[in-house]
XYZ file of C-alpha atoms in Angstrom:
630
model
C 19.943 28.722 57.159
C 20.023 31.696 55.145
C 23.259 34.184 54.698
C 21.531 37.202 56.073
C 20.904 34.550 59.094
C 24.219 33.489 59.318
C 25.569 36.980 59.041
C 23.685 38.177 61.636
C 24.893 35.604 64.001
C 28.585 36.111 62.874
C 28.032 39.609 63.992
C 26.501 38.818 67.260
C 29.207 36.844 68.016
C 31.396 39.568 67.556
C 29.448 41.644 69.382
C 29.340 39.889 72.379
C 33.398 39.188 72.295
C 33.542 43.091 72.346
C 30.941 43.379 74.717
C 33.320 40.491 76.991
C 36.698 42.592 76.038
C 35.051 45.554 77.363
C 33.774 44.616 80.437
C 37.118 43.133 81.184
C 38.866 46.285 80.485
C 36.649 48.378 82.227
C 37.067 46.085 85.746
C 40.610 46.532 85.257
C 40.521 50.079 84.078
C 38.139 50.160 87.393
C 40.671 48.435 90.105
C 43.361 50.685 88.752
C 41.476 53.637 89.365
C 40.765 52.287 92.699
C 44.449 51.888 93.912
C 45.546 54.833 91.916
C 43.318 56.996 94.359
C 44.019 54.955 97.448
C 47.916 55.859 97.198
C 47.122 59.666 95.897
C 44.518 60.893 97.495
C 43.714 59.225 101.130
C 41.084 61.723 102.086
C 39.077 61.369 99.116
C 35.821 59.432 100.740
C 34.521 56.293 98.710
C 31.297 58.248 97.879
C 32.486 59.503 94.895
C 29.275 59.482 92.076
C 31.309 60.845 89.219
C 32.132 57.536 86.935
C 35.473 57.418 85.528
C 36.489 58.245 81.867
C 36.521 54.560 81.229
C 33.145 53.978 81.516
C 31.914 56.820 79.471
C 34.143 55.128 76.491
C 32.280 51.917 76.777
C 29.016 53.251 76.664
C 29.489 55.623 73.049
C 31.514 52.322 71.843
C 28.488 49.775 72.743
C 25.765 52.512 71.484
C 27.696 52.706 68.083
C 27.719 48.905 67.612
C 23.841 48.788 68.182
C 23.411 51.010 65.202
C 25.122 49.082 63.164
C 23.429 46.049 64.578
C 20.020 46.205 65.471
C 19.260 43.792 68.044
C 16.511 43.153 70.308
C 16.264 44.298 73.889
C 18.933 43.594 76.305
C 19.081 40.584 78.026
C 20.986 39.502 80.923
C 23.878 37.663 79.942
C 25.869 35.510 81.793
C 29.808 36.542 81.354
C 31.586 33.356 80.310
C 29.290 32.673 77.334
C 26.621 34.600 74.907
C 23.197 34.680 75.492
C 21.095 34.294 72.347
C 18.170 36.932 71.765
C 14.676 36.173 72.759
C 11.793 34.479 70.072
C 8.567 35.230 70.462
C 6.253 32.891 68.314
C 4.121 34.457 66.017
C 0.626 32.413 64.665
C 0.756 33.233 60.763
C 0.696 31.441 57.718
C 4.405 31.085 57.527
C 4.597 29.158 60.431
C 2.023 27.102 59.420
C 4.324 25.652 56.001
C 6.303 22.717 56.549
C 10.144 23.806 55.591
C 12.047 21.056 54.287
C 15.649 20.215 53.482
C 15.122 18.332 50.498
C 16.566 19.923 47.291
C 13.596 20.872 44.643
C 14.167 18.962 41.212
C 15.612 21.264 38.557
C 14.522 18.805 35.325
C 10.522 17.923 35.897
C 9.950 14.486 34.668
C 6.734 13.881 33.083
C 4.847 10.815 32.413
C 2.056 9.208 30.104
C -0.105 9.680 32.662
C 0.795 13.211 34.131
C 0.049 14.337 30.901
C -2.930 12.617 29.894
C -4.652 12.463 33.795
C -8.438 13.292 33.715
C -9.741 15.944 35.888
C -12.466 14.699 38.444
C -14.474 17.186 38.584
C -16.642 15.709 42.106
C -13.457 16.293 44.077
C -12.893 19.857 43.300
C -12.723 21.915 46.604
C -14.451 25.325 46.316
C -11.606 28.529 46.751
C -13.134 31.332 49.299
C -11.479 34.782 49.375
C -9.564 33.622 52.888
C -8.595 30.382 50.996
C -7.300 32.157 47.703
C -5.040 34.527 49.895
C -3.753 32.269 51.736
C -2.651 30.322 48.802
C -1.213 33.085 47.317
C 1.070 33.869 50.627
C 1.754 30.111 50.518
C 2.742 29.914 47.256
C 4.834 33.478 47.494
C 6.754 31.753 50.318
C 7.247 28.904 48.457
C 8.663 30.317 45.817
C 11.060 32.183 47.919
C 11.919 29.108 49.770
C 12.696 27.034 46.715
C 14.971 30.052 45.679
C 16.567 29.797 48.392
C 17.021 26.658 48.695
C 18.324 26.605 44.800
C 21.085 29.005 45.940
C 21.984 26.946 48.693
C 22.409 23.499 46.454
C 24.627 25.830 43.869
C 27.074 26.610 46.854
C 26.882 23.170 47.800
C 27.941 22.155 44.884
C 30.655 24.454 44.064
C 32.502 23.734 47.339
C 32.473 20.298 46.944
C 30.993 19.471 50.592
C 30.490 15.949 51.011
C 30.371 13.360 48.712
C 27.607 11.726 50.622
C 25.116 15.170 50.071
C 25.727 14.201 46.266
C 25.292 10.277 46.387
C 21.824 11.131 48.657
C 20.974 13.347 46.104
C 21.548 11.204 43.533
C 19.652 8.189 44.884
C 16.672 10.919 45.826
C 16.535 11.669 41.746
C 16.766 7.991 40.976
C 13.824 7.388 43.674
C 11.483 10.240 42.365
C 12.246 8.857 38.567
C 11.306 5.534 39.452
C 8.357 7.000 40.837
C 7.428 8.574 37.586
C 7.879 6.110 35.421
C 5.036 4.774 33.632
C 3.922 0.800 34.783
C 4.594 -1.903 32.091
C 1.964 -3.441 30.550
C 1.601 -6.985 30.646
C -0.465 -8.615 28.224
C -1.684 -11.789 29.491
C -0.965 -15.246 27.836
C -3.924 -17.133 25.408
C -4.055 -20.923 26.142
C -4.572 -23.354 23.538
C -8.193 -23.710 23.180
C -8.586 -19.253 23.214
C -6.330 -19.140 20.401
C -7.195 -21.665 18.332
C -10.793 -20.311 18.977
C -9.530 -16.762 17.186
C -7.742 -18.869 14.530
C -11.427 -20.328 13.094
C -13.051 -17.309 13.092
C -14.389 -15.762 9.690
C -13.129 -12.285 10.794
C -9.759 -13.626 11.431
C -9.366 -15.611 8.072
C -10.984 -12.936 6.398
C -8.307 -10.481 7.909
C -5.537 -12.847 7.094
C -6.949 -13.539 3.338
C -6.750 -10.120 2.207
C -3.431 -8.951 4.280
C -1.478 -12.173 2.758
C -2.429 -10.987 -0.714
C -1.063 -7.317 0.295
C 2.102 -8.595 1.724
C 3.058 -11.097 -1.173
C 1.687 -8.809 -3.404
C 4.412 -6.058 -1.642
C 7.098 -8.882 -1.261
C 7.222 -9.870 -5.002
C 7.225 -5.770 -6.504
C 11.043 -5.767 -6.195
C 12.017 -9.392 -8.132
C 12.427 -7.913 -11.110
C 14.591 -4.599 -10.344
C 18.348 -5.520 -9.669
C 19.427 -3.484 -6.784
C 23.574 -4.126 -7.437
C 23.578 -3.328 -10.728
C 25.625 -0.203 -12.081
C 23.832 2.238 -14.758
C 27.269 4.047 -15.752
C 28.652 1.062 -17.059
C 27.483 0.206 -20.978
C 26.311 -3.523 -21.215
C 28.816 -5.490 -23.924
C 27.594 -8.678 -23.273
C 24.361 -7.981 -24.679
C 25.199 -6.012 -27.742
C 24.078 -7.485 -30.467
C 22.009 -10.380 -29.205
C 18.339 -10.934 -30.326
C 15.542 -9.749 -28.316
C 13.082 -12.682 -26.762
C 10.481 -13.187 -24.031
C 11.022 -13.993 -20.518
C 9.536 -16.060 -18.138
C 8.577 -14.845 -15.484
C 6.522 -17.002 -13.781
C 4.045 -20.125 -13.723
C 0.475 -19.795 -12.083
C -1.661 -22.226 -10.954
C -3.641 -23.703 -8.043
C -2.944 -27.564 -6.757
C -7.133 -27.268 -6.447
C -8.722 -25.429 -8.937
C -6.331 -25.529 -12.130
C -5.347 -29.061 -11.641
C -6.630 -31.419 -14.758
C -8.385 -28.388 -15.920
C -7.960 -27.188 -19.480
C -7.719 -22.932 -20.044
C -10.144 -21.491 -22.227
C -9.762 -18.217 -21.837
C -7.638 -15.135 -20.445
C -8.572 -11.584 -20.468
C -6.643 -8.667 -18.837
C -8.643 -5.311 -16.687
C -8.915 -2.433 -18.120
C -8.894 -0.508 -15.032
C -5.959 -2.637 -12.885
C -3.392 -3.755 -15.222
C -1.582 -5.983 -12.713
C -5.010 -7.934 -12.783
C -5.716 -10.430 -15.034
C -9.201 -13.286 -15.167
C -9.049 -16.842 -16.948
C -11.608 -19.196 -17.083
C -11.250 -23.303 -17.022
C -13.107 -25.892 -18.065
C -14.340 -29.006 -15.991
C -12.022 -31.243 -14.043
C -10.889 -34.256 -15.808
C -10.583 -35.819 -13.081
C -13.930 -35.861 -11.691
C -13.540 -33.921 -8.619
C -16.356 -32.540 -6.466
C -16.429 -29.012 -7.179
C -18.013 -27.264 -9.514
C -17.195 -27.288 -12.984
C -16.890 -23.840 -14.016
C -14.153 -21.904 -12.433
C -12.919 -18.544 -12.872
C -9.815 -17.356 -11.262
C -8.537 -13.577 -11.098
C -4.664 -13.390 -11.065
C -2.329 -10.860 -10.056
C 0.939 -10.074 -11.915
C 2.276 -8.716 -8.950
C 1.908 -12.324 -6.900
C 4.269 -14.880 -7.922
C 2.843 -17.406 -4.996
C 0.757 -19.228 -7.501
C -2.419 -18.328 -5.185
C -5.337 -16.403 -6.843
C -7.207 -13.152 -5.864
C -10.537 -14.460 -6.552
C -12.256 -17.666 -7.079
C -15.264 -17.550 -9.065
C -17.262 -20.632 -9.851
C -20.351 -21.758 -11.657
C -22.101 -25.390 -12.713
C -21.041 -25.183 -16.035
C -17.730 -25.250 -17.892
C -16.575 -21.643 -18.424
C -15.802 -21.159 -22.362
C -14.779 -17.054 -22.408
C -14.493 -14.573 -19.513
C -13.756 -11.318 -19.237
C -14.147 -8.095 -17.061
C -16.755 -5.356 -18.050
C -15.410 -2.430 -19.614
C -17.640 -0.130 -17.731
C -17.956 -2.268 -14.701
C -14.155 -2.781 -12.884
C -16.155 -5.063 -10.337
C -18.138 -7.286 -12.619
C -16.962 -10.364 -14.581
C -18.989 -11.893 -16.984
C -18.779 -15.617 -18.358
C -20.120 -17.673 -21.436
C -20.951 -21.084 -20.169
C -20.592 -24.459 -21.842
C -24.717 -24.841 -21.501
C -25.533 -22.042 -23.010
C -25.489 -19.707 -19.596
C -24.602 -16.191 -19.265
C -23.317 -15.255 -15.785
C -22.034 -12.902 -13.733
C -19.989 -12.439 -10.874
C -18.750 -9.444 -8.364
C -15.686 -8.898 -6.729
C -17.899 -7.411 -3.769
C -19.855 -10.973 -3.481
C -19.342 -14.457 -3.370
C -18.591 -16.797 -5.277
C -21.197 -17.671 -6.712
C -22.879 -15.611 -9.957
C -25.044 -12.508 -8.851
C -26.877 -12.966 -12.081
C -26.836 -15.558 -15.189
C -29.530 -16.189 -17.797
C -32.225 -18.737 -17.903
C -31.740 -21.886 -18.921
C -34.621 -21.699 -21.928
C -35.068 -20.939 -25.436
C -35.166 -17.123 -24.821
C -31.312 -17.544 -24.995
C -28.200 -19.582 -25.998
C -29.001 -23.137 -25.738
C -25.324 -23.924 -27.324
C -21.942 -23.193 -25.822
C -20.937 -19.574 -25.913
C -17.195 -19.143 -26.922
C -17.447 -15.357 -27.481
C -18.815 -12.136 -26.075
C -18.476 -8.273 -26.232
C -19.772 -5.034 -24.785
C -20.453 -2.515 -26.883
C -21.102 1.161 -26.266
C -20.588 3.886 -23.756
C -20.058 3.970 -19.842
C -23.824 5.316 -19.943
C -25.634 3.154 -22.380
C -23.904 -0.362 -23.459
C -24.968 -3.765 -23.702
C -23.582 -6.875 -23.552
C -23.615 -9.071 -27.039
C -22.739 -12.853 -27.133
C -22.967 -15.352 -29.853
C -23.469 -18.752 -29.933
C -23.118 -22.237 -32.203
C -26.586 -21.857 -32.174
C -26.775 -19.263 -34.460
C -27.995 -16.452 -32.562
C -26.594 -13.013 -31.512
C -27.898 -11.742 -28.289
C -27.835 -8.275 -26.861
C -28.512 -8.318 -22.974
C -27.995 -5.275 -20.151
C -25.922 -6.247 -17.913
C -28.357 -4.598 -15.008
C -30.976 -7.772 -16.108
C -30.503 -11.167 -17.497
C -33.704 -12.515 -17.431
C -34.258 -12.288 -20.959
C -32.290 -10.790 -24.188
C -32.846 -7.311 -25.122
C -32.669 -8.048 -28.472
C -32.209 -11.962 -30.406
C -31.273 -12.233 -33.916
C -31.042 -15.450 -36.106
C -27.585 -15.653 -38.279
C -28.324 -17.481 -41.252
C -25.823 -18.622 -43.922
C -26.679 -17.188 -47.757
C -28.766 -19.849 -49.846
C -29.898 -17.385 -52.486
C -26.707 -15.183 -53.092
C -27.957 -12.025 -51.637
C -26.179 -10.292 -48.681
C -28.862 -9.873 -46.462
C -29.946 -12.692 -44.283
C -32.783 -12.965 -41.958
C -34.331 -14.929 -40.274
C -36.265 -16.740 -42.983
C -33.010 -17.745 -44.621
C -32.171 -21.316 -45.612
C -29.113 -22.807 -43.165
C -27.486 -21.456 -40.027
C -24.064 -20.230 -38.902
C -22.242 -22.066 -36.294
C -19.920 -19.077 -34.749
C -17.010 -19.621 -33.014
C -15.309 -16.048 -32.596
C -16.595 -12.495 -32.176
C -15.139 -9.074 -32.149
C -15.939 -5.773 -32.759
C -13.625 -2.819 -33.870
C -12.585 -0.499 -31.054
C -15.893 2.157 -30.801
C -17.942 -0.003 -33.144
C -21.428 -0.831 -31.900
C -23.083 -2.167 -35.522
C -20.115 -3.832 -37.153
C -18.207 -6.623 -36.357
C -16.467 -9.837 -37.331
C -17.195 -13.534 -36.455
C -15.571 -16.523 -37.741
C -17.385 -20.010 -37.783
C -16.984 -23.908 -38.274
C -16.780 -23.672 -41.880
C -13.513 -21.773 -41.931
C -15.143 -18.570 -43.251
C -14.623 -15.232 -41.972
C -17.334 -12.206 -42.326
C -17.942 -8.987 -41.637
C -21.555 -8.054 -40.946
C -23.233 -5.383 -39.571
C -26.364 -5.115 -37.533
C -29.487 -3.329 -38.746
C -32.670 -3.474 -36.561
C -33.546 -7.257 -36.173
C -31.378 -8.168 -39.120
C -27.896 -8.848 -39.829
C -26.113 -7.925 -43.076
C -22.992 -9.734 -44.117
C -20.920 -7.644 -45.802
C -17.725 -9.246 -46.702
C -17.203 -13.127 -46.861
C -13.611 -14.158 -46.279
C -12.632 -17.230 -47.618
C -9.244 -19.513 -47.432
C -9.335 -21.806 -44.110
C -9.523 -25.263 -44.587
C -11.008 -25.652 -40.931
C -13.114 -24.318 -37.874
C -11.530 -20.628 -37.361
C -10.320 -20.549 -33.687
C -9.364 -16.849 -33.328
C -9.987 -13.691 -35.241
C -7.989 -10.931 -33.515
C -8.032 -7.034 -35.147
C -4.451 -5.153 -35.637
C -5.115 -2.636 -32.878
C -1.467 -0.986 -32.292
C -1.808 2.770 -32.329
C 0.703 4.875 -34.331
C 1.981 7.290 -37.418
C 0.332 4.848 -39.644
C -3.434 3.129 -39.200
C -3.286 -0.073 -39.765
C -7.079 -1.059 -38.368
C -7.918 -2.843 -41.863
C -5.505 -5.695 -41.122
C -6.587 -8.558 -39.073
C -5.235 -12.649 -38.148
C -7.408 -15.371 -37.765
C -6.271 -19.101 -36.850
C -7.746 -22.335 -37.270
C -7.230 -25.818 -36.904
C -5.569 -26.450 -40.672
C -2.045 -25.767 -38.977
C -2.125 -22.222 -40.453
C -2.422 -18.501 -39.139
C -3.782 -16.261 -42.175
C -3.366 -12.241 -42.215
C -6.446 -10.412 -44.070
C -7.217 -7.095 -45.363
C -10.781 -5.579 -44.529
C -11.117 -4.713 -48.519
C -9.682 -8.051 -49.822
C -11.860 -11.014 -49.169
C -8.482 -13.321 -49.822
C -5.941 -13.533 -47.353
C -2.680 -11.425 -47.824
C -0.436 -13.701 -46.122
C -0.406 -17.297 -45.055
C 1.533 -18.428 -41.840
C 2.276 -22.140 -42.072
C 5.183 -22.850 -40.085
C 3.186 -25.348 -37.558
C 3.006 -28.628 -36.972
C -0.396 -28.756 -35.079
C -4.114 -26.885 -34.626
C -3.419 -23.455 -34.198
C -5.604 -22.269 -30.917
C -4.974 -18.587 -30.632
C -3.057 -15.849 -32.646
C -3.016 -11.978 -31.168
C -1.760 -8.552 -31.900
C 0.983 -6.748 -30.313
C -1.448 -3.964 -28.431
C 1.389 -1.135 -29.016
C 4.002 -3.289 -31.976
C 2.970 -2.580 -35.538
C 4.446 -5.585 -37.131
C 4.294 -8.551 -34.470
C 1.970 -11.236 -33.285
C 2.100 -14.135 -30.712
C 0.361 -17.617 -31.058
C -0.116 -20.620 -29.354
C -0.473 -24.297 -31.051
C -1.420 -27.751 -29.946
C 2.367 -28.767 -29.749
C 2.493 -26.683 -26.867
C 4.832 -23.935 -28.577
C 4.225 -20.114 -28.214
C 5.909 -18.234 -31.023
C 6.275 -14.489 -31.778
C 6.444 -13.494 -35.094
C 7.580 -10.008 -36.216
C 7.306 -9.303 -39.811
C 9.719 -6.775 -40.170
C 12.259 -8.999 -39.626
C 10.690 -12.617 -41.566
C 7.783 -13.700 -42.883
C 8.809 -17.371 -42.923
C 9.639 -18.371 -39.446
C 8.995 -16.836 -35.883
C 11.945 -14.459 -34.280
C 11.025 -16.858 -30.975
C 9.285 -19.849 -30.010
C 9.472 -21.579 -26.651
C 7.947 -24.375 -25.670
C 5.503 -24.287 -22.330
C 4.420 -27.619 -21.763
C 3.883 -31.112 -23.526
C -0.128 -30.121 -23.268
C -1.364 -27.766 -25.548
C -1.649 -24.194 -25.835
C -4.970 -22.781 -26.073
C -4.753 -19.179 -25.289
C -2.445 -16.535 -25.965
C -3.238 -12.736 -24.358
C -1.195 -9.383 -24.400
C -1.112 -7.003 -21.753
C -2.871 -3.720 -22.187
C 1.017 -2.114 -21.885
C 1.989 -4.578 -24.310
C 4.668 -5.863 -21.267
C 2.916 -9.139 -20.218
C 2.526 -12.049 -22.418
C -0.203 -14.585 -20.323
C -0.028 -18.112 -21.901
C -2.660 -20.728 -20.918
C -2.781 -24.254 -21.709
C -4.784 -27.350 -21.700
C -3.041 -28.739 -18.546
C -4.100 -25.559 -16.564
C -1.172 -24.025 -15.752
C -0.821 -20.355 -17.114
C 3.103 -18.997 -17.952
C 3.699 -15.305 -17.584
C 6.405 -13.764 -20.099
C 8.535 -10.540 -20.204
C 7.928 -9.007 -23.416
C 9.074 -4.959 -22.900
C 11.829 -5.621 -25.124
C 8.824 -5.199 -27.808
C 6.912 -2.450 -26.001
C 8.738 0.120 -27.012
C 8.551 0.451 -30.927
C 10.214 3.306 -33.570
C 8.646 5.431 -35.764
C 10.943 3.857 -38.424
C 9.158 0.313 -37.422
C 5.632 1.736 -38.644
C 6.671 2.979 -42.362
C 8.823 -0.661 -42.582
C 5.642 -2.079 -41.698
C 3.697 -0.184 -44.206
C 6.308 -1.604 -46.632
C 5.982 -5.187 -45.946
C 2.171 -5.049 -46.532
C 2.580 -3.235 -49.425
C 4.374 -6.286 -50.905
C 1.645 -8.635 -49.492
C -0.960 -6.702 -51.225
C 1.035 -6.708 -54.852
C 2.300 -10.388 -54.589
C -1.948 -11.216 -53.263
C -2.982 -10.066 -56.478
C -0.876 -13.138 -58.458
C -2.126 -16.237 -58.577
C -0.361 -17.782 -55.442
C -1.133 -21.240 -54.253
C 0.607 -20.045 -50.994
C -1.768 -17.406 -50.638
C -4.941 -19.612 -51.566
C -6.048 -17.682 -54.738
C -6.102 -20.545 -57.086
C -8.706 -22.393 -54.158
C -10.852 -18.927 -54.493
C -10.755 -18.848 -57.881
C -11.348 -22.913 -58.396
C -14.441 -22.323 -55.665
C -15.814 -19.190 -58.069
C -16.031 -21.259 -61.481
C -17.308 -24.017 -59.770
């Protein structure tokens, strides 16, 4: 009920008390009269039409209270009790709304499924003009209604009513919320046989292979970084102590590095955390194949590989293609070149025949040469041959030329000359596509250069006593260019620093007790080197500092060490050895050098170059000159 409503029926009540108190007055204003005029007057007859003064009072006082109260017609009332006014039904659209004493909700809950509820379009009921009026009256009345109604539940409210109005409202809100609320899903349960159905699928173990890598990958990023440790405090303990390498993990596969021997570790050029090393075959005579190249990531210390490549002959040297971050190519024991991709299997996409047209001796060393848009792949052989190949088509070499030793004296050899060249290491200068060195069985080192289908040796570099095993160039980028220098190592327990324009060595290393297997250049250190020997020792050498013993030298395993390979960053140290396993080292203590490291460099080679040019049995110039009178 609204005010005006209850208002209006405060006022009739009042009305009708006044209309009672009247009526009483006037029959007793009336009886008065009557007696009054009985005792007074006894001739007056009872015909008298003139109404007393009384009457005329009620009359003005009832007209003035319908003006101020408009009212209906007058009914007949009966006097002990009020007689409510007349209703006449009316057929409209108000009457045809449902009122209802349910309190609107103030907060409007929504739902998934409110919100996101498609329209169907096939139960869409045409408007009409009668239709769209009424709706608008309807909607009009609603409106005031809910008003209304809001008003009402305010009032409530602030006079505290009942208790039980709140607790009904209450359980109302809790009903329509409950309504509202959007169903649980329940996701039905997989017996035994469904999910162990989903557990041998290839797209579930191929999903599993990759995301395993990301998440170790992601798990392992943080070993290294010490989250407790305070940067305002100055480190005492260390002050003073010698730098050295750290390890920082072992990698290797119970399967496919297990009695297999590491001959050779290359990093990428375009993901540093990446690095490839290829194995010879099983010693144990195991079933799979034996070539196998495996692509390691820094980044996982779970000893499982990225990649597993694999071919049917031993793998000698591996590497990934400058210009090709997918493709890795492999020099086989039998002679084979192959490749691989990341994309495919893995098996080789491509390799060479198996004929004359190519190697048909083990090929421990490769190279490409050129630019992203025209380079070629050139690998050379105990055979005696250099091959160029594209790496788009390995059916036969571009280009084949025969590497024969000097019988008469001359520089130029062809392929008419006398004896051949059994090489066992090739590299080019950085941006070199003619020149390069090799070094071979003999223990001699040259520099040659490739002219048409000829090769012309141009320096002959003489002072191993046995098959070179490594020829690495000085490649560290700085003040001072120091390109000219190179190391080779063999297997007469030595490591030998050269000049370019010196064909005897400047300095001899000689602090080993075994074959020497692999000696490399700091990629970003003027002044030190890192090799591996068949004791199983790595050492690091830095010649600033002594020229007589290495500054460290850990030892990896009682196998030995065959390969030895620098990150491009000069951070990582990878160490491979004969038993398979390949040891990751720390080395950013070195990373990092001074200018002042380059001009003490420059120093200490100056006195190698002055004390070369004595007669040094150390240095092998009495052998040279011995060999030149002879």
């Amino acid at each position: 009920m609204s005010e005006r409503d209850q208002r209006k029926k405060e006022l009739e009540q009042t009305k009708n008390e006044m209309r009672k108190k009247l009526e009483e007055y006037k029959r007793k204003n009336e009886a008065r009269n009557v007696s009054s005029f009985s005792t007074t007057s006894p001739t007056t007859t009872a015909t008298t039409t003139a109404p007393p003064t009384p009457a005329e009072d009620f009359n003005s006082i009832m007209s003035s209270i319908d003006q101020m109260v408009p009212t209906p017609a007058p009914v007949a009332q009966q006097p002990t009790e009020p007689v409510k006014p007349a209703y006449k039904p009316k057929l409209s659209i108000q009457s045809l709304v449902i009122e209802h004493d349910i309190p609107p909700k103030e907060i409007t809950l929504y739902s998934k499924g409110t919100q996101t509820a498609d329209l169907d379009v096939n139960n869409i009921i045409p408007t009409t003009p009668e239709l769209e009026t009424a709706n608008k009256s309807k909607s009009k009345y609603q409106l005031l209604q809910q008003q209304q109604e809001q008003q009402l539940n305010k009032d409530l409210q602030n006079l505290s009513i009942s208790k039980g109005s709140d607790s009904a409202d209450a359980s109302s809100s809790a009903e329509v919320a409950e309504e509202t609320k959007e169903p649980e899903i329940t996701i039905p349960e997989l017996d035994e046989s469904e999910k162990q159905k989903i557990l041998d699928s290839e797209s579930f173990k191929s999903f599993f292979d990759k995301s395993s890598r990301v998440i170790e990958r992601a798990l392992c990023l943080d070993e290294s970084i010490d989250i407790l440790v305070d940067y305002t405090v100055a480190d005492q303990n260390n002050k003073g102590l010698s730098k050295e390498l750290k390890l920082l993990a072992t990698l290797q596969d119970e399967r496919w590095t297990k009695h297999r021997s590491v001959t050779d570790i290359n990093w990428s050029t375009k993901h540093p955390e990446l690095a490839v090393t290829s194995y010879s075959a099983n010693e144990a005579g195991s079933h799979d194949p034996d070539g196998v190249v495996l692509v390691w990531s820094i980044n996982n210390y779970f000893q499982k590989p990225e990649y597993v490549f694999n071919c049917q002959s031993p793998v000698m040297t591996t590497f990934f293609s400058k210009y090709h971050s997918t493709l890795i190519v492999g020099g086989t024991y039998s002679g084979q070149i192959v490749i691989w991709d990341t994309r495919a299997k893995s098996t080789p996409v491509q390799k060479t025949p198996l004929s004359s047209v190519g190697h048909t001796h083990p090929v421990y060393s490769m190279a490409v040469v050129g630019s992203a848009n025209a380079n070629s792949l050139v690998s050379i052989s105990t055979d005696a041959k250099i091959c160029s190949w594209s790496l788009e088509n390995l059916s036969a070499p571009t280009e084949t030329i025969e590497l024969n030793a000097q019988a008469s004296g001359s520089k130029t050899v062809s392929s008419s000359g006398s004896s051949s060249i059994a090489v066992t290491s090739l590299v080019f200068p950085e941006n070199e596509m003619s020149q390069f060195y090799i070094g071979t069985e003999e223990g001699v080192l040259c520099q040659a250069s490739r002219h048409g289908n000829k090769i012309v040796m141009n320096e002959r570099y003489k002072g191993h006593f046995g098959p070179i095993t490594s020829v690495d160039l000085h490649s560290a980028k700085g003040s001072i260019d120091f390109s000219q220098y190179f190391l080779s190592s063999s297997t007469d327990w030595t490591v030998k620093l050269w000049s370019s324009k010196k064909e005897t060595p400047l300095y001899s290393f000689e602090d080993y007790v075994d074959y020497v297997y692999d000696a490399r250049w700091s990629p970003v250190h003027p002044s030190i080197f890192s090799t591996g020997d068949g004791s199983g020792m790595l050492s690091l050498w830095d010649l600033n500092q002594d020229l007589e013993a290495p500054i460290f030298r850990h030892k990896i395993s009682n196998r030995s060490v065959n390969r030895v390979c620098w990150s491009n960053d000069g951070k990582r140290i990878l160490v491979g050895d004969s038993g398979g396993s390949l040891s990751l080292f720390d080395s950013s203590e070195f990373s990092s050098p001074s200018s002042d490291e380059y001009n003490q460099f420059e120093d200490v080679i100056n006195k190698m170059v002055s004390k070369s040019s004595s007669d040094s049995p150390l240095l092998g110039s009495n052998h040279d000159n011995n060999e030149s009178q002879e």
